[in-house]
PDB file of N, CA and C in Angstrom:
ATOM      1  N   MET A 354      -9.443 -13.092  -0.469  1.00  0.00           N
ATOM      2  CA  MET A 354      -9.446 -14.403  -1.442  1.00  0.00           C
ATOM      3  C   MET A 354      -9.257 -15.902  -0.715  1.00  0.00           C
ATOM      4  N   CYS A 355      -8.343 -15.810  -0.135  1.00  0.00           N
ATOM      5  CA  CYS A 355      -7.991 -17.018   0.455  1.00  0.00           C
ATOM      6  C   CYS A 355      -8.754 -17.395   1.965  1.00  0.00           C
ATOM      7  N   ALA A 356      -9.631 -16.696   2.465  1.00  0.00           N
ATOM      8  CA  ALA A 356     -10.841 -16.953   3.326  1.00  0.00           C
ATOM      9  C   ALA A 356     -11.459 -17.686   2.647  1.00  0.00           C
ATOM     10  N   ILE A 357     -11.913 -16.920   1.454  1.00  0.00           N
ATOM     11  CA  ILE A 357     -13.219 -17.718   0.856  1.00  0.00           C
ATOM     12  C   ILE A 357     -13.130 -18.755   0.154  1.00  0.00           C
ATOM     13  N   THR A 358     -11.988 -19.001  -0.587  1.00  0.00           N
ATOM     14  CA  THR A 358     -11.335 -20.052  -0.990  1.00  0.00           C
ATOM     15  C   THR A 358     -11.426 -21.095   0.290  1.00  0.00           C
ATOM     16  N   TRP A 359     -10.667 -21.043   1.266  1.00  0.00           N
ATOM     17  CA  TRP A 359     -10.655 -21.525   2.329  1.00  0.00           C
ATOM     18  C   TRP A 359     -12.369 -22.359   2.730  1.00  0.00           C
ATOM     19  N   HIS A 360     -12.837 -21.408   3.037  1.00  0.00           N
ATOM     20  CA  HIS A 360     -14.551 -21.732   3.307  1.00  0.00           C
ATOM     21  C   HIS A 360     -15.426 -22.779   2.369  1.00  0.00           C
ATOM     22  N   ILE A 361     -14.882 -22.297   1.189  1.00  0.00           N
ATOM     23  CA  ILE A 361     -15.567 -22.875   0.297  1.00  0.00           C
ATOM     24  C   ILE A 361     -15.421 -24.325   0.481  1.00  0.00           C
ATOM     25  N   TYR A 362     -13.647 -24.669   0.498  1.00  0.00           N
ATOM     26  CA  TYR A 362     -13.752 -25.941   0.543  1.00  0.00           C
ATOM     27  C   TYR A 362     -13.557 -26.684   2.019  1.00  0.00           C
ATOM     28  N   ASP A 363     -13.736 -26.295   2.707  1.00  0.00           N
ATOM     29  CA  ASP A 363     -13.342 -26.546   4.084  1.00  0.00           C
ATOM     30  C   ASP A 363     -15.361 -26.929   4.741  1.00  0.00           C
ATOM     31  N   ASN A 364     -16.177 -26.148   4.295  1.00  0.00           N
ATOM     32  CA  ASN A 364     -17.711 -25.909   4.875  1.00  0.00           C
ATOM     33  C   ASN A 364     -18.403 -26.918   4.473  1.00  0.00           C
ATOM     34  N   GLN A 365     -19.358 -26.860   4.925  1.00  0.00           N
ATOM     35  CA  GLN A 365     -20.574 -28.379   4.319  1.00  0.00           C
ATOM     36  C   GLN A 365     -21.210 -27.598   3.490  1.00  0.00           C
ATOM     37  N   ASP A 366     -21.612 -28.187   2.288  1.00  0.00           N
ATOM     38  CA  ASP A 366     -22.190 -27.875   1.023  1.00  0.00           C
ATOM     39  C   ASP A 366     -23.203 -27.237   1.332  1.00  0.00           C
ATOM     40  N   VAL A 367     -23.925 -26.910   2.663  1.00  0.00           N
ATOM     41  CA  VAL A 367     -25.105 -25.942   3.110  1.00  0.00           C
ATOM     42  C   VAL A 367     -25.065 -24.818   2.956  1.00  0.00           C
ATOM     43  N   LEU A 368     -23.582 -24.699   3.709  1.00  0.00           N
ATOM     44  CA  LEU A 368     -23.216 -23.377   3.910  1.00  0.00           C
ATOM     45  C   LEU A 368     -22.775 -22.446   2.447  1.00  0.00           C
ATOM     46  N   TYR A 369     -22.360 -23.272   1.362  1.00  0.00           N
ATOM     47  CA  TYR A 369     -21.944 -22.749   0.168  1.00  0.00           C
ATOM     48  C   TYR A 369     -22.565 -21.133  -0.001  1.00  0.00           C
ATOM     49  N   GLY A 370     -23.617 -20.880   0.204  1.00  0.00           N
ATOM     50  CA  GLY A 370     -24.914 -19.594  -0.274  1.00  0.00           C
ATOM     51  C   GLY A 370     -24.611 -18.816   1.047  1.00  0.00           C
ATOM     52  N   LEU A 371     -23.803 -19.245   2.252  1.00  0.00           N
ATOM     53  CA  LEU A 371     -24.045 -18.314   3.366  1.00  0.00           C
ATOM     54  C   LEU A 371     -22.175 -17.524   2.168  1.00  0.00           C
ATOM     55  N   VAL A 372     -20.966 -18.360   2.240  1.00  0.00           N
ATOM     56  CA  VAL A 372     -19.824 -17.996   1.687  1.00  0.00           C
ATOM     57  C   VAL A 372     -19.971 -17.204   0.304  1.00  0.00           C
ATOM     58  N   THR A 373     -20.947 -17.287  -0.812  1.00  0.00           N
ATOM     59  CA  THR A 373     -21.352 -16.438  -1.989  1.00  0.00           C
ATOM     60  C   THR A 373     -21.482 -15.223  -1.403  1.00  0.00           C
ATOM     61  N   LEU A 374     -22.728 -14.982  -0.195  1.00  0.00           N
ATOM     62  CA  LEU A 374     -23.207 -13.975   0.084  1.00  0.00           C
ATOM     63  C   LEU A 374     -21.652 -13.052   0.729  1.00  0.00           C
ATOM     64  N   GLN A 375     -21.080 -13.596   1.408  1.00  0.00           N
ATOM     65  CA  GLN A 375     -20.106 -13.175   2.271  1.00  0.00           C
ATOM     66  C   GLN A 375     -19.042 -12.637   1.408  1.00  0.00           C
ATOM     67  N   GLY A 376     -19.091 -13.338   0.383  1.00  0.00           N
ATOM     68  CA  GLY A 376     -18.334 -12.221  -0.773  1.00  0.00           C
ATOM     69  C   GLY A 376     -18.684 -11.076  -1.161  1.00  0.00           C
ATOM     70  N   ILE A 377     -20.037 -11.655  -1.644  1.00  0.00           N
ATOM     71  CA  ILE A 377     -20.304 -10.611  -2.255  1.00  0.00           C
ATOM     72  C   ILE A 377     -20.078  -9.029  -1.325  1.00  0.00           C
ATOM     73  N   PHE A 378     -20.617  -9.250  -0.199  1.00  0.00           N
ATOM     74  CA  PHE A 378     -21.188  -8.807   0.443  1.00  0.00           C
ATOM     75  C   PHE A 378     -19.471  -7.533   1.076  1.00  0.00           C
ATOM     76  N   THR A 379     -18.537  -8.722   0.943  1.00  0.00           N
ATOM     77  CA  THR A 379     -16.986  -8.134   1.132  1.00  0.00           C
ATOM     78  C   THR A 379     -16.472  -7.096  -0.139  1.00  0.00           C
ATOM     79  N   PHE A 380     -17.329  -7.519  -1.092  1.00  0.00           N
ATOM     80  CA  PHE A 380     -16.593  -7.194  -2.464  1.00  0.00           C
ATOM     81  C   PHE A 380     -17.291  -5.349  -2.320  1.00  0.00           C
ATOM     82  N   ILE A 381     -18.841  -5.716  -2.207  1.00  0.00           N
ATOM     83  CA  ILE A 381     -19.186  -4.398  -1.913  1.00  0.00           C
ATOM     84  C   ILE A 381     -18.357  -2.922  -0.649  1.00  0.00           C
ATOM     85  N   GLY A 382     -18.562  -3.745   0.365  1.00  0.00           N
ATOM     86  CA  GLY A 382     -17.918  -3.441   1.369  1.00  0.00           C
ATOM     87  C   GLY A 382     -16.491  -2.140   1.229  1.00  0.00           C
ATOM     88  N   ASN A 383     -15.445  -3.005   0.408  1.00  0.00           N
ATOM     89  CA  ASN A 383     -14.265  -2.669  -0.085  1.00  0.00           C
ATOM     90  C   ASN A 383     -14.576  -1.654  -1.933  1.00  0.00           C
ATOM     91  N   SER A 384     -15.123  -1.916  -2.022  1.00  0.00           N
ATOM     92  CA  SER A 384     -15.757  -1.809  -3.836  1.00  0.00           C
ATOM     93  C   SER A 384     -16.258   0.079  -2.696  1.00  0.00           C
ATOM     94  N   THR A 385     -16.676   0.211  -1.779  1.00  0.00           N
ATOM     95  CA  THR A 385     -17.694   1.569  -1.452  1.00  0.00           C
ATOM     96  C   THR A 385     -16.477   2.362  -0.542  1.00  0.00           C
ATOM     97  N   LEU A 386     -15.258   1.919   0.214  1.00  0.00           N
ATOM     98  CA  LEU A 386     -14.528   2.300   0.716  1.00  0.00           C
ATOM     99  C   LEU A 386     -13.627   2.636  -0.069  1.00  0.00           C
ATOM    100  N   ALA A 387     -13.264   1.880  -1.345  1.00  0.00           N
ATOM    101  CA  ALA A 387     -12.300   2.403  -2.399  1.00  0.00           C
ATOM    102  C   ALA A 387     -12.504   3.901  -2.643  1.00  0.00           C
ATOM    103  N   LEU A 388     -13.655   3.683  -3.158  1.00  0.00           N
ATOM    104  CA  LEU A 388     -14.680   4.730  -3.987  1.00  0.00           C
ATOM    105  C   LEU A 388     -14.587   6.229  -2.961  1.00  0.00           C
ATOM    106  N   ALA A 389     -15.084   6.226  -1.529  1.00  0.00           N
ATOM    107  CA  ALA A 389     -15.080   7.365  -0.176  1.00  0.00           C
ATOM    108  C   ALA A 389     -13.330   8.000  -0.381  1.00  0.00           C
ATOM    109  N   SER A 390     -12.490   6.799  -0.350  1.00  0.00           N
ATOM    110  CA  SER A 390     -11.175   7.025  -0.837  1.00  0.00           C
ATOM    111  C   SER A 390     -10.648   8.005  -1.648  1.00  0.00           C
ATOM    112  N   PHE A 391     -11.254   7.525  -2.582  1.00  0.00           N
ATOM    113  CA  PHE A 391     -10.753   8.013  -4.143  1.00  0.00           C
ATOM    114  C   PHE A 391     -11.565   9.601  -3.847  1.00  0.00           C
ATOM    115  N   THR A 392     -12.718   9.560  -3.522  1.00  0.00           N
ATOM    116  CA  THR A 392     -13.384  10.631  -3.511  1.00  0.00           C
ATOM    117  C   THR A 392     -12.576  12.071  -2.214  1.00  0.00           C
ATOM    118  N   ILE A 393     -12.312  11.390  -1.042  1.00  0.00           N
ATOM    119  CA  ILE A 393     -11.816  12.402  -0.161  1.00  0.00           C
ATOM    120  C   ILE A 393     -10.533  12.778  -1.104  1.00  0.00           C
ATOM    121  N   PHE A 394      -9.957  11.891  -2.188  1.00  0.00           N
ATOM    122  CA  PHE A 394      -8.654  12.542  -2.553  1.00  0.00           C
ATOM    123  C   PHE A 394      -8.338  13.113  -3.113  1.00  0.00           C
ATOM    124  N   MET A 395      -9.207  13.717  -3.933  1.00  0.00           N
ATOM    125  CA  MET A 395      -9.633  14.249  -5.229  1.00  0.00           C
ATOM    126  C   MET A 395     -10.281  15.539  -4.763  1.00  0.00           C
ATOM    127  N   ARG A 396     -10.224  15.818  -4.044  1.00  0.00           N
ATOM    128  CA  ARG A 396     -10.966  17.031  -3.525  1.00  0.00           C
ATOM    129  C   ARG A 396      -9.942  18.051  -3.627  1.00  0.00           C
ATOM    130  N   GLU A 397     -10.090  19.332  -3.666  1.00  0.00           N
ATOM    131  CA  GLU A 397      -9.621  20.623  -3.941  1.00  0.00           C
ATOM    132  C   GLU A 397      -8.817  21.222  -2.739  1.00  0.00           C
ATOM    133  N   GLU A 398      -9.520  21.193  -2.101  1.00  0.00           N
ATOM    134  CA  GLU A 398      -9.506  21.610  -0.681  1.00  0.00           C
ATOM    135  C   GLU A 398      -8.586  21.227   0.152  1.00  0.00           C
ATOM    136  N   THR A 399      -7.951  21.975   1.302  1.00  0.00           N
ATOM    137  CA  THR A 399      -6.541  22.202   1.296  1.00  0.00           C
ATOM    138  C   THR A 399      -6.720  21.983   3.167  1.00  0.00           C
ATOM    139  N   TYR A 400      -6.398  21.570   4.428  1.00  0.00           N
ATOM    140  CA  TYR A 400      -6.555  21.707   5.425  1.00  0.00           C
ATOM    141  C   TYR A 400      -5.716  22.237   6.144  1.00  0.00           C
ATOM    142  N   GLU A 401      -5.105  23.426   5.864  1.00  0.00           N
ATOM    143  CA  GLU A 401      -3.807  24.123   6.397  1.00  0.00           C
ATOM    144  C   GLU A 401      -3.908  25.406   7.452  1.00  0.00           C
TER     145      GLU A 401
END
């Protein structure tokens, strides 16, 4: 969040769309990772 805020205020206005795109892709990646972690956690299998 801090990096995105810094990019919004420090970069040129032309790059605002890229900053938004970066935020969207970061959100999608983090959500996918969280879903994968939760799916692995909820499995009933044991590896003993």
